[in-house]
Short mmCIF file of C-alpha atoms and ligand atoms in Angstrom, two decimals:
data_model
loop_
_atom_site.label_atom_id
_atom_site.label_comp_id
_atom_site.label_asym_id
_atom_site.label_seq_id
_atom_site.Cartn_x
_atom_site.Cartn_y
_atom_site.Cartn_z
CA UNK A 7 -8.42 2.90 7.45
CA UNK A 8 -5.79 5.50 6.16
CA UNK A 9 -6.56 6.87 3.25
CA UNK A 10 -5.22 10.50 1.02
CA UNK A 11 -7.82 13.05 0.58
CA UNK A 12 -6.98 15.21 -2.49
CA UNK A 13 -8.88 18.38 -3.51
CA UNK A 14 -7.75 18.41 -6.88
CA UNK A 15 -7.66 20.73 -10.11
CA UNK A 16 -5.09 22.97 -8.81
CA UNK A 17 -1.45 24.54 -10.18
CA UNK A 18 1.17 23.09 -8.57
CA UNK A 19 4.05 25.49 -8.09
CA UNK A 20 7.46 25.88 -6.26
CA UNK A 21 9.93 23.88 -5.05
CA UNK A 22 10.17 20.12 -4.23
CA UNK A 23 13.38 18.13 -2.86
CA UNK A 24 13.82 14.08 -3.74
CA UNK A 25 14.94 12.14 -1.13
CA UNK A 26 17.30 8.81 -1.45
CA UNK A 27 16.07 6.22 -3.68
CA UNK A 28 14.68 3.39 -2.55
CA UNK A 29 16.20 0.81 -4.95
CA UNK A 30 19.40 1.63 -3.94
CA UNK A 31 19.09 1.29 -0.10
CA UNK A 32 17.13 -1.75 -0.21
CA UNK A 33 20.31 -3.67 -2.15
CA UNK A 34 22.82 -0.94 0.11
CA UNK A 35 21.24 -2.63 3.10
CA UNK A 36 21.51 -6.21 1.95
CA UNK A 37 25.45 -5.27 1.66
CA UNK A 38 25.77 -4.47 5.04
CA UNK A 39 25.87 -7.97 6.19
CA UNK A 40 28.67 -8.27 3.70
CA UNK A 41 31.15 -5.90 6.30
CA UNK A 42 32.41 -6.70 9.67
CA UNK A 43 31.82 -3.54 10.76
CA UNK A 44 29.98 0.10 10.24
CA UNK A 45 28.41 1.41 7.27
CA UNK A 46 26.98 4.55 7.42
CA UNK A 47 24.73 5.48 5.22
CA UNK A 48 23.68 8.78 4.24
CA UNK A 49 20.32 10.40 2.24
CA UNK A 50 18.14 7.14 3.44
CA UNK A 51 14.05 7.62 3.28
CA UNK A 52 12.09 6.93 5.87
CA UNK A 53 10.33 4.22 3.86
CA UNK A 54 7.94 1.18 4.86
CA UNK A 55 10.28 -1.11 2.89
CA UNK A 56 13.24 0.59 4.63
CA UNK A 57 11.53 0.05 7.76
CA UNK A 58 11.22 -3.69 6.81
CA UNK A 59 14.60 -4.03 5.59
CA UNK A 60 15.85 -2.60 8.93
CA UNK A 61 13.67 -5.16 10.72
CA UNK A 62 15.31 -8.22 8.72
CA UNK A 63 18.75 -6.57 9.56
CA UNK A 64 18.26 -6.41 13.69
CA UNK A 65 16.43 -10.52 13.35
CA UNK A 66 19.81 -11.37 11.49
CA UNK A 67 21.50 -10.06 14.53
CA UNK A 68 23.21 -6.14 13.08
CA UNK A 69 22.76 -3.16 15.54
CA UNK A 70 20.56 -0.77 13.24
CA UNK A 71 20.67 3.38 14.92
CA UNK A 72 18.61 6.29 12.72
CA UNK A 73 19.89 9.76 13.02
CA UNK A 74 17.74 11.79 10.96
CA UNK A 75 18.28 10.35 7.57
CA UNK A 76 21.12 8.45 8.28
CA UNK A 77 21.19 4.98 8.90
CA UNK A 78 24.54 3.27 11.08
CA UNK A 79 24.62 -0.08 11.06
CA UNK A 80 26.83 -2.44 12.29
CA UNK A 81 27.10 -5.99 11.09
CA UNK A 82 30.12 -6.80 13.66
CA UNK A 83 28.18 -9.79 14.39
CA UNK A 84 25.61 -11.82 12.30
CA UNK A 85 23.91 -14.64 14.14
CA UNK A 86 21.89 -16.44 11.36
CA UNK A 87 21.61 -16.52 7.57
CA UNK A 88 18.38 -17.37 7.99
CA UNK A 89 14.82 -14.99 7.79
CA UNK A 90 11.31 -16.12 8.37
CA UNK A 91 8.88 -16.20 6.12
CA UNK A 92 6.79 -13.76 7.74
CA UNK A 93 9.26 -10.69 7.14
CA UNK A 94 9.64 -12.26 3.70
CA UNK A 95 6.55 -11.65 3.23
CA UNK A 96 6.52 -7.98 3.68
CA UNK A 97 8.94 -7.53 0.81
CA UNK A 98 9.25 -9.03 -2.29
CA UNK A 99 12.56 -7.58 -2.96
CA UNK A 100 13.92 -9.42 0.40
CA UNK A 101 15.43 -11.97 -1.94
CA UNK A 102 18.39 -9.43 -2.61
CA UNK A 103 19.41 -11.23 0.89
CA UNK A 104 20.01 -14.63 -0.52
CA UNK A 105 23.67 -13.76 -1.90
CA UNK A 106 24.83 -11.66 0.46
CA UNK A 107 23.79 -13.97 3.61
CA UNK A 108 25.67 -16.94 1.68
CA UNK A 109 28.60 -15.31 1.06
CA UNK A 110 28.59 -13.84 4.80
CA UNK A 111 27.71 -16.76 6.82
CA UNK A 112 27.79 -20.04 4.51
CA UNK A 113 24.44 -21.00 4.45
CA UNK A 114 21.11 -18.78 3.70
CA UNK A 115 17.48 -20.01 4.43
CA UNK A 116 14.87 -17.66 3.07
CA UNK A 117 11.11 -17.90 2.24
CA UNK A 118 9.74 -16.74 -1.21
CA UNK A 119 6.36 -14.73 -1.55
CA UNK A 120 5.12 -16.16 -4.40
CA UNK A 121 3.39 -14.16 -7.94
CA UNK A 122 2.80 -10.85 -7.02
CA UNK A 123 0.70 -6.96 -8.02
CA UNK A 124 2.77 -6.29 -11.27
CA UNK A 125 3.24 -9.71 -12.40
CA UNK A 126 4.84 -13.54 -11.64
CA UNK A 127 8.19 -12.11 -10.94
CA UNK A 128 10.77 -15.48 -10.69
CA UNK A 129 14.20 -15.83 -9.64
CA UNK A 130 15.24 -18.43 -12.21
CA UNK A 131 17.90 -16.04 -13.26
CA UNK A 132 19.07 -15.29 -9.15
CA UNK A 133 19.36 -18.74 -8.66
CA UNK A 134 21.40 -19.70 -12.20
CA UNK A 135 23.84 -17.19 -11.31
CA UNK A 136 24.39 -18.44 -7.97
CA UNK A 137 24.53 -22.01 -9.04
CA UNK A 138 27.19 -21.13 -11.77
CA UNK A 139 29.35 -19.77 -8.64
CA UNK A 140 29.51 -23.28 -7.34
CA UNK A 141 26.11 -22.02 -4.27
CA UNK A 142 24.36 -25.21 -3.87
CA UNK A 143 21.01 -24.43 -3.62
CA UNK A 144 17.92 -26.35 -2.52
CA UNK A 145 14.37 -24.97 -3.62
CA UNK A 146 11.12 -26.49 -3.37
CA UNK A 147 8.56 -23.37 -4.88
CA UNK A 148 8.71 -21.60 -1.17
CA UNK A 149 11.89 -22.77 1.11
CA UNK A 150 14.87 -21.41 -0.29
CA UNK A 151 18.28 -22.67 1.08
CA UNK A 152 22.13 -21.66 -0.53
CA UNK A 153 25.13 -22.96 0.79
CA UNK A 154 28.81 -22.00 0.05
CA UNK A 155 31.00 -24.83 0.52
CA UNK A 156 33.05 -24.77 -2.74
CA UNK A 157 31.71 -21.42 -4.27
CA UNK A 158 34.26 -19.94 -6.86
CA UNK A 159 34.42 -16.70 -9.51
CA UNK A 160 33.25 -17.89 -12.83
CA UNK A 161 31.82 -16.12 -15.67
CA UNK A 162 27.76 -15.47 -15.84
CA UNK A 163 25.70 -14.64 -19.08
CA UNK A 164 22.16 -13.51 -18.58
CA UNK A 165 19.91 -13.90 -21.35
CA UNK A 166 17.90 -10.51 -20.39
CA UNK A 167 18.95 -7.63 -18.37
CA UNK A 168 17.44 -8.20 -14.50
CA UNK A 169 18.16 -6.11 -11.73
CA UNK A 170 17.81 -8.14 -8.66
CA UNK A 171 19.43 -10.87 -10.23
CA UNK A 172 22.56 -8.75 -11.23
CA UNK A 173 22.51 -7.32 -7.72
CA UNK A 174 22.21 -11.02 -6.14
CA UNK A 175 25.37 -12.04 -8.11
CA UNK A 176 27.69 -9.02 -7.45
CA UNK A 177 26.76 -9.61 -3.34
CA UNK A 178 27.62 -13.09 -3.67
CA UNK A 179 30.85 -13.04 -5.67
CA UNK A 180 32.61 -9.72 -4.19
CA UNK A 181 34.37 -12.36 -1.73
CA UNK A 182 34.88 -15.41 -4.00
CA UNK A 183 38.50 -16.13 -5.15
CA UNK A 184 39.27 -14.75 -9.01
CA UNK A 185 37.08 -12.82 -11.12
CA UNK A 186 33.95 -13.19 -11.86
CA UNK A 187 32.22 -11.86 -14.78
CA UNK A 188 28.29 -10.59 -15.50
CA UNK A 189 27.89 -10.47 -19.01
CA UNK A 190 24.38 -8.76 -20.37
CA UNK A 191 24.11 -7.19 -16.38
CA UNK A 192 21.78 -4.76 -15.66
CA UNK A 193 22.57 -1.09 -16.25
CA UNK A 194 20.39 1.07 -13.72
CA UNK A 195 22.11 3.60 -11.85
CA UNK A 196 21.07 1.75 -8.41
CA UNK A 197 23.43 -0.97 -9.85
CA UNK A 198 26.31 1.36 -9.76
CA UNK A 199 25.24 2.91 -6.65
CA UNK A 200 25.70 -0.12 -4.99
CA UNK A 201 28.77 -1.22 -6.57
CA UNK A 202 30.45 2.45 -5.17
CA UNK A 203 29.53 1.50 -1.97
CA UNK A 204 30.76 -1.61 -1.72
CA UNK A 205 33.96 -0.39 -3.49
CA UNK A 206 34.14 2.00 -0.83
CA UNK A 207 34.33 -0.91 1.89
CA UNK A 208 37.00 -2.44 -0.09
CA UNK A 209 35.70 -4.43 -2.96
CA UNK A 210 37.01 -4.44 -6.55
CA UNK A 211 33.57 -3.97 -8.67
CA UNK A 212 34.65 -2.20 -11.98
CA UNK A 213 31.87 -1.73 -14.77
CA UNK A 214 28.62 -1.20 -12.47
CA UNK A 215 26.17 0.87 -15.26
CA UNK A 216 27.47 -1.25 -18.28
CA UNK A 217 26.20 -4.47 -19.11
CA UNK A 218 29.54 -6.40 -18.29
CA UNK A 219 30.61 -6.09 -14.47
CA UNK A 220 33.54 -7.88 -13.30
CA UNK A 221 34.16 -8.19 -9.65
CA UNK A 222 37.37 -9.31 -8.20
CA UNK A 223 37.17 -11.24 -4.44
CA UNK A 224 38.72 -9.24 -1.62
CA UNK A 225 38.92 -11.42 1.55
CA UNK A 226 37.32 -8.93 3.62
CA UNK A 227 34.97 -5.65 3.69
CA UNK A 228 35.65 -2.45 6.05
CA UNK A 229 33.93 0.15 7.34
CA UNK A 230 32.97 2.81 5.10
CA UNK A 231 30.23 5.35 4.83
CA UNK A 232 27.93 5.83 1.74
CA UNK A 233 25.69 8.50 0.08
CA UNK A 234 22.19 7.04 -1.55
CA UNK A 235 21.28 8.42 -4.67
CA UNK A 236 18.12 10.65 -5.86
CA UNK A 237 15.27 8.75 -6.47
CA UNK A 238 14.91 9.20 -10.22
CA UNK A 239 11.24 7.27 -9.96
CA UNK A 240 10.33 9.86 -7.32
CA UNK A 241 11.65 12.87 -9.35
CA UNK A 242 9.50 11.38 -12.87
CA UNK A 243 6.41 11.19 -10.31
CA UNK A 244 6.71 14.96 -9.45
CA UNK A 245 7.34 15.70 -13.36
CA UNK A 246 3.83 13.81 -14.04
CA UNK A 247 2.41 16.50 -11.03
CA UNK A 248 3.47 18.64 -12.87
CA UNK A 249 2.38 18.27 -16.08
CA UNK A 250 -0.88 16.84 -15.32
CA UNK A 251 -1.50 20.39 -13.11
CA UNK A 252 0.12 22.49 -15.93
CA UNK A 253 2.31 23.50 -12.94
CA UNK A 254 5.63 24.72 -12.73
CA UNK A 255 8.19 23.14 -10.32
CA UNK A 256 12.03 23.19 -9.22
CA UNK A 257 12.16 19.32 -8.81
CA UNK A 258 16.00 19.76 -6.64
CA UNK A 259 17.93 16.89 -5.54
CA UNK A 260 18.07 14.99 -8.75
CA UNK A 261 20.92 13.46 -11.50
CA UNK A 262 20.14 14.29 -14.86
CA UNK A 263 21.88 11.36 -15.95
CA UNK A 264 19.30 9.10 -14.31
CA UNK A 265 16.66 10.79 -15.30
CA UNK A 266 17.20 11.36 -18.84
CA UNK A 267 15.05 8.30 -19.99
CA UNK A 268 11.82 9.87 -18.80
CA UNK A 269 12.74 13.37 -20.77
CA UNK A 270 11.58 12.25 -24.00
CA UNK A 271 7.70 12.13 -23.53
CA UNK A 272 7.47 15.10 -21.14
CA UNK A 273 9.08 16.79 -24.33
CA UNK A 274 6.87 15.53 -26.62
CA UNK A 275 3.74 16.59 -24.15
CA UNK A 276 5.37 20.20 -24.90
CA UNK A 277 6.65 20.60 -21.37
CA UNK A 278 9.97 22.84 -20.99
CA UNK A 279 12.44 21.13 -18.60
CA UNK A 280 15.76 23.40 -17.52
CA UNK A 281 18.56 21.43 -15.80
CA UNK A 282 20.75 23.46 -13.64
CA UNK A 283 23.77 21.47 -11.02
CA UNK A 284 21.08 18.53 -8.98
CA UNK A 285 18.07 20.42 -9.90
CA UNK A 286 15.63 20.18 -13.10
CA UNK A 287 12.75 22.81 -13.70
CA UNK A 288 9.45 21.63 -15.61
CA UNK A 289 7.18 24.27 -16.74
CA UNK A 290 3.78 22.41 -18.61
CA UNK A 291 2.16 23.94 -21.20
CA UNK A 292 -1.58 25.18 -20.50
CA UNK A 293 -2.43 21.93 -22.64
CA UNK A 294 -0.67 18.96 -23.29
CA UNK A 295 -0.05 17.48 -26.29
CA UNK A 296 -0.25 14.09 -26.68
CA UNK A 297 2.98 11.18 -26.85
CA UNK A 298 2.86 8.70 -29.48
CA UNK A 299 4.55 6.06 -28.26
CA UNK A 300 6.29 5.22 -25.10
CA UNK A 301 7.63 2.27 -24.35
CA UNK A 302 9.57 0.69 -21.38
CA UNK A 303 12.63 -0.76 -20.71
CA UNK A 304 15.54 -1.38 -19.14
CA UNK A 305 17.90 1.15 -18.46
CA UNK A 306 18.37 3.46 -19.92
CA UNK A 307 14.84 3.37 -21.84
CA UNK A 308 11.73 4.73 -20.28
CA UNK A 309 11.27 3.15 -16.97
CA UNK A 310 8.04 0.69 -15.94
CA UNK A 311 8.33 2.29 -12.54
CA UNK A 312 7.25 5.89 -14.58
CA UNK A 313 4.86 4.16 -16.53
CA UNK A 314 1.72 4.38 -14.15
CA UNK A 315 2.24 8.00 -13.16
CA UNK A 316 2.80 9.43 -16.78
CA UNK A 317 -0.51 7.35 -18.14
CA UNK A 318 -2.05 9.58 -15.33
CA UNK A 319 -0.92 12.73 -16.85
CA UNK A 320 -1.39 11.36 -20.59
CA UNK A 321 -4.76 11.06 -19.72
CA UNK A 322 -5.58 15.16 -20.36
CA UNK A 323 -3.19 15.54 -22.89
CA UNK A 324 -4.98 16.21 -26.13
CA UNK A 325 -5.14 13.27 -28.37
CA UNK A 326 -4.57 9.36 -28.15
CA UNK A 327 -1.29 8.17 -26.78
CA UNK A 328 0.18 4.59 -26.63
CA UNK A 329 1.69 3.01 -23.68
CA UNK A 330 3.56 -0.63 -24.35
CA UNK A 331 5.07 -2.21 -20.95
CA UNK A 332 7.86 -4.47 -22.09
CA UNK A 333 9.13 -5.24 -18.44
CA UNK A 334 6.54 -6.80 -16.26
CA UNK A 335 3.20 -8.75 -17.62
CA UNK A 336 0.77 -7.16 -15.39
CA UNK A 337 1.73 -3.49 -15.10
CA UNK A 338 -1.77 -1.81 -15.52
CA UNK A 339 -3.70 -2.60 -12.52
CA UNK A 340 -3.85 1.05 -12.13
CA UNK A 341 -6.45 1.35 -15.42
CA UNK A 342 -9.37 0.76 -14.10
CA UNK A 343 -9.02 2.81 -10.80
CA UNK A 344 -7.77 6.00 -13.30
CA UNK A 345 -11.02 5.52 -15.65
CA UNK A 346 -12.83 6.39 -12.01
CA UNK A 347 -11.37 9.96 -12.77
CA UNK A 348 -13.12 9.63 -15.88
CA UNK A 349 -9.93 9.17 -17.60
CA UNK A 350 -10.72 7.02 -21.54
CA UNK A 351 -8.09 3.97 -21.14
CA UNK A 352 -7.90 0.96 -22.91
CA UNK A 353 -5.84 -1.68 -22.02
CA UNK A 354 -5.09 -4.96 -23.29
CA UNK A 355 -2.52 -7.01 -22.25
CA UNK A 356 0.55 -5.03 -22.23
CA UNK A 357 -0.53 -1.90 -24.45
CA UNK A 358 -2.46 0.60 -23.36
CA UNK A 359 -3.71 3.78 -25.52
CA UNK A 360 -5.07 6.89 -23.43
CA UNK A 361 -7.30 9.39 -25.41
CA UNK A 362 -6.94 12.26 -23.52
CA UNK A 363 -10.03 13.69 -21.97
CA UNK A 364 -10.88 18.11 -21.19
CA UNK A 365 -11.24 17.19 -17.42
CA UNK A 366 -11.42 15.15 -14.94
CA UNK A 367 -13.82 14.28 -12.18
CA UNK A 368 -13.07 13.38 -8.37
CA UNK A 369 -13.13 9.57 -7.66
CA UNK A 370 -12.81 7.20 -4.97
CA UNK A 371 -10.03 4.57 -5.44
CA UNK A 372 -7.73 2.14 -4.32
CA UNK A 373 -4.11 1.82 -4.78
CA UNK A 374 -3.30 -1.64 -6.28
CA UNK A 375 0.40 -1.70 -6.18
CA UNK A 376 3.05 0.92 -5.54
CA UNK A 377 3.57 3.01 -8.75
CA UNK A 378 -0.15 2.60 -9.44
CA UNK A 379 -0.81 4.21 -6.26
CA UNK A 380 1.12 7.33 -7.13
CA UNK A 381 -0.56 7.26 -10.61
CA UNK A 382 -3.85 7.58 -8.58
CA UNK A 383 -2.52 10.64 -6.36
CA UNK A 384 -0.94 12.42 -10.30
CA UNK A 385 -4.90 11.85 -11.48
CA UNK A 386 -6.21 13.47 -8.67
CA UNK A 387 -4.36 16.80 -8.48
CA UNK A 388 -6.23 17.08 -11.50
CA UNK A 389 -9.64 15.91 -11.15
CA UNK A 390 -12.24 18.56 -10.11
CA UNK A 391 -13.87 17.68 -6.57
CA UNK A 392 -12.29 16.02 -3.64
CA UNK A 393 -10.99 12.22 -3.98
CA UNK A 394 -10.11 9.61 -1.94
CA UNK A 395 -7.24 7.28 -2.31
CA UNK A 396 -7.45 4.22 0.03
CA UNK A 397 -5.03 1.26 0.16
CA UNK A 398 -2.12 4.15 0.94
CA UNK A 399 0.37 1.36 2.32
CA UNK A 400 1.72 0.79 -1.15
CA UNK A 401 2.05 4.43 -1.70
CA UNK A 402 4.04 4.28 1.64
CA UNK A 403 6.38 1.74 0.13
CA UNK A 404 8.00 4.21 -1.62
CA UNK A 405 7.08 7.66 -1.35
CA UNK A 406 8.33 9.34 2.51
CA UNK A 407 4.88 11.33 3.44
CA UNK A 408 3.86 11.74 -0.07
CA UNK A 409 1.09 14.41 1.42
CA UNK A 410 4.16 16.90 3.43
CA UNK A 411 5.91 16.67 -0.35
CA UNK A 412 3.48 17.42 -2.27
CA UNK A 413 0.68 20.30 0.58
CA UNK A 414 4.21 21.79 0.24
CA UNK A 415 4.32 22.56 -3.82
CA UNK A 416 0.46 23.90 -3.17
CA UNK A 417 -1.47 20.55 -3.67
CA UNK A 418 -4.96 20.21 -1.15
CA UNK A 419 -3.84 16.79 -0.07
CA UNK A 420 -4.40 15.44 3.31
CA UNK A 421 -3.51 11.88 5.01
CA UNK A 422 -6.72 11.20 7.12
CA UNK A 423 -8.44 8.12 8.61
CA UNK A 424 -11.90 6.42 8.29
CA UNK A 425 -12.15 6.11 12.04
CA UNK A 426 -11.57 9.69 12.75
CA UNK A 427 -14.64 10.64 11.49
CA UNK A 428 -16.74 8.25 12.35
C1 UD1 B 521 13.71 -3.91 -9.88
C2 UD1 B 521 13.09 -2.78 -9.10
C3 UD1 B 521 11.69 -2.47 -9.60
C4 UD1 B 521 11.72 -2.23 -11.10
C5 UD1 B 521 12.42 -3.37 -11.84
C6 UD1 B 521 12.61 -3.09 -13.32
C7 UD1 B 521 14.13 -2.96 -6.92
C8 UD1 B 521 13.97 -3.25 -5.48
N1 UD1 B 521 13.05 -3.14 -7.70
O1 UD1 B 521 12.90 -5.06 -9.65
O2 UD1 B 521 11.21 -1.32 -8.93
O3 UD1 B 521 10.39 -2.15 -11.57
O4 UD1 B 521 13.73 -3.59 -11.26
O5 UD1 B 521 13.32 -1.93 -13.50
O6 UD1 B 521 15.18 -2.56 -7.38
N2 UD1 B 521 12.94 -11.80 -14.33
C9 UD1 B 521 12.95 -13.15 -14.60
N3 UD1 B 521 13.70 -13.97 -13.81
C10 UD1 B 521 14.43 -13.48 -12.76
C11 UD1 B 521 14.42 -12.10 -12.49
C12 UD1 B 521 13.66 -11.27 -13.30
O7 UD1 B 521 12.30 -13.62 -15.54
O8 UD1 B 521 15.10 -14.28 -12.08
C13 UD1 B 521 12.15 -10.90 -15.20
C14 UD1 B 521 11.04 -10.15 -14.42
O9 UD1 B 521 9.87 -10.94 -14.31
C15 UD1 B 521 10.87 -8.94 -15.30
C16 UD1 B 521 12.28 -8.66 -15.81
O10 UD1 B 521 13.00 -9.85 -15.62
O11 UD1 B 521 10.05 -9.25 -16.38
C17 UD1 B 521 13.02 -7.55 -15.12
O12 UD1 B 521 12.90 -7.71 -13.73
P1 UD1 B 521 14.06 -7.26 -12.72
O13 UD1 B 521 14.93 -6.27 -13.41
O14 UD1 B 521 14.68 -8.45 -12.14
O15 UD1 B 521 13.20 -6.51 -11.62
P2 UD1 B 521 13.44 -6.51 -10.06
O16 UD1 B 521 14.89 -6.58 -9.76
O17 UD1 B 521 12.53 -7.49 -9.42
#
């Protein structure tokens, strides 16, 4: 079995570049099947879920070619809306297909994973918006099918912000006749990033980052080539490194804009930050003070995807801190595997409060989701001894070769495998 072997309790230092965020391509590559034709698309990671995504692509019949970090794909010709349940599966997020399939070839047939690591996650509010657009949709808890045979613009109100669900309803509106409306739609920046790219095949998506989008049907998308984003959740993980190793790092390839919501408590830890054009440095204090409150949301407050990896580096800072996850019920899976480090966590329900300890030891662990998993990798860069991380795939989900990133910035970290040794 792979696991990371970190030999921790050292400085990081130096210079670190983000690659494209995940979020974005996933939904980006769902889009595809909305144009007869090319999309290239620029700054994509090497992920597993890109991988997978790729995979439901070529089964839905697209022509998928890598060149470096550059995906091509052509969705000339789709031969089914349909994807089996075992690439379903592999991705949770897979239901971003749903829309665009629909609106692309008239009927969709997906599978549903059911609860999952950080909590129930539904798709009430996927399916309302589709059924307000006239999809008819049949769905027994695990089959999912949506047809378009009268589907029309129409006006959608979501009673909370959700970001698949937004996504879901700009892919399956961008051809429907008049103009539809999202009111209380999600505002993260991978929202935008995929309205610009669709935009740049020829769709009509004005307000992407404010909570009311309104899309206008085109008949038909064209070629176009696209640039992913920074991955702001990537960037707040190497901030975390950072802090937790009282380091000092030019984090380059970033927008400030994005990551503004996770400035706040790396402030309040007494961390300097220095923003220069794409880049942001962090220098950490020799000891870090401690964050009252944090507390996530949606964009643009604090993000539950930084939540994990700054409870790792809360955990020295000097004094309690309070965590409170407002997005997903069971977000701190993570706990018990950080009080391994001898980190002092307590967690109930959704608050946690971290009294920050002098050190840390090395630990053995397992990654229980994705986030969590970097959370475990922040802890031990700081832990004294040498610990292994196990359960790595989720790590792998969304962090390209988190062990080349970070050997590079000085950390002793080393991807190895049980059956080496033995
Ligand atoms: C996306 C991100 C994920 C991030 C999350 C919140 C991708 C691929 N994933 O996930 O990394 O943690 O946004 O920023 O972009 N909800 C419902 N009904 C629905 C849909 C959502 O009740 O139909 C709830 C969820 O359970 C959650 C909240 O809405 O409590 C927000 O979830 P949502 O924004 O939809 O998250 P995802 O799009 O799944």
């Amino acid at each position: 079995m792979e696991y990371l072997e970190i030999k921790g309790n050292t400085r990081l230092g130096g210079e670190i570049d983000v690659h494209g965020a995940k979020n974005s391509v996933l939904p980006i590559l769902a889009g595809a099947v909305l144009i007869k034709g090319e999309s290239v698309i620029h700054n994509c990671p090497d992920l597993s879920d890109v991988r997978v995504t790729i995979n439901i692509l070529r089964h839905l019949g697209a022509k998928v070619k890598k060149e470096g970090s550059t995906l091509i794909v052509n969705t000339e010709k789709i031969t089914t809306g349909n994807i089996p349940e075992e690439m379903m599966q592999e991705m949770r997020s897979s239901i971003i297909f749903l829309g665009a399939l629909a609106s692309r070839t008239g009927r969709a047939c997906l599978f549903l994973p059911g609860g999952c690591d950080i909590g129930l996650r539904p798709i009430d509010l996927h399916l309302k918006a589709l059924e307000a657009f006239g999809y008819e949709l049949d769905f027994d808890g695990v089959n999912i099918c949506c047809e378009n045979n009268n589907a029309k613009a129409s006006k959608i109100v979501f009673p909370f912000e959700s970001v698949g669900a937004t996504e879901n309803a700009i892919l399956a509106s961008v051809f429907l006749k008049g103009t539809t409306t999202i009111i209380n739609a999600a505002r993260e920046p991978e929202i935008e990033d995929l309205a610009d790219y669709l935009n740049s095949a020829g769709a009509k998506i004005r307000g992407a980052s404010t909570s009311v989008i309104e899309i206008e049907g085109v008949e038909k998308l064209f070629s176009t080539q696209h640039t992913v984003i920074p991955d702001r959740i990537v960037a707040s993980t190497y901030m975390s490194a950072a802090a937790i190793t009282f380091g000092d790092l030019l984090i380059r390839n970033v927008n400030h804009s994005h990551l503004a919501p996770v400035f706040p408590p790396f402030y309040e830890m007494g961390c300097e930050l220095y923003l220069a054009h794409n880049s942001l440095r962090i220098k950490a204090p020799s000891e870090l003070r401690r964050v009252k409150i944090t507390k996530t949301g949606a964009f643009p407050g604090f993000p539950t995807d930084s939540q994990a990896t700054l409870m790792a580096a809360l955990s020295v800072a000097r004094g309690s801190s309070v965590i409170k996850e407002n997005i997903f019920e069971n977000r701190f899976r993570h706990v018990p595997e950080l009080i391994k480090f001898g980190a002092d966590i307590t967690a109930l329900s959704r608050v946690a409060v971290v009294h920050g300890v002098k050190s840390l030891h090395s630990a053995k662990v397992n990654c229980t989701d994705l986030r969590g998993g970097a959370a475990l990798v922040v802890e031990a860069l700081a832990a004294q001894g040498t610990s292994k991380i196990y359960n790595i795939h989720h790590i792998d989900r969304g962090y390209e070769c988190i062990e080349k990133s970070l050997a590079q910035i000085g950390a002793g970290i080393t991807r190895k495998n049980d059956e080496e040794g033995s």
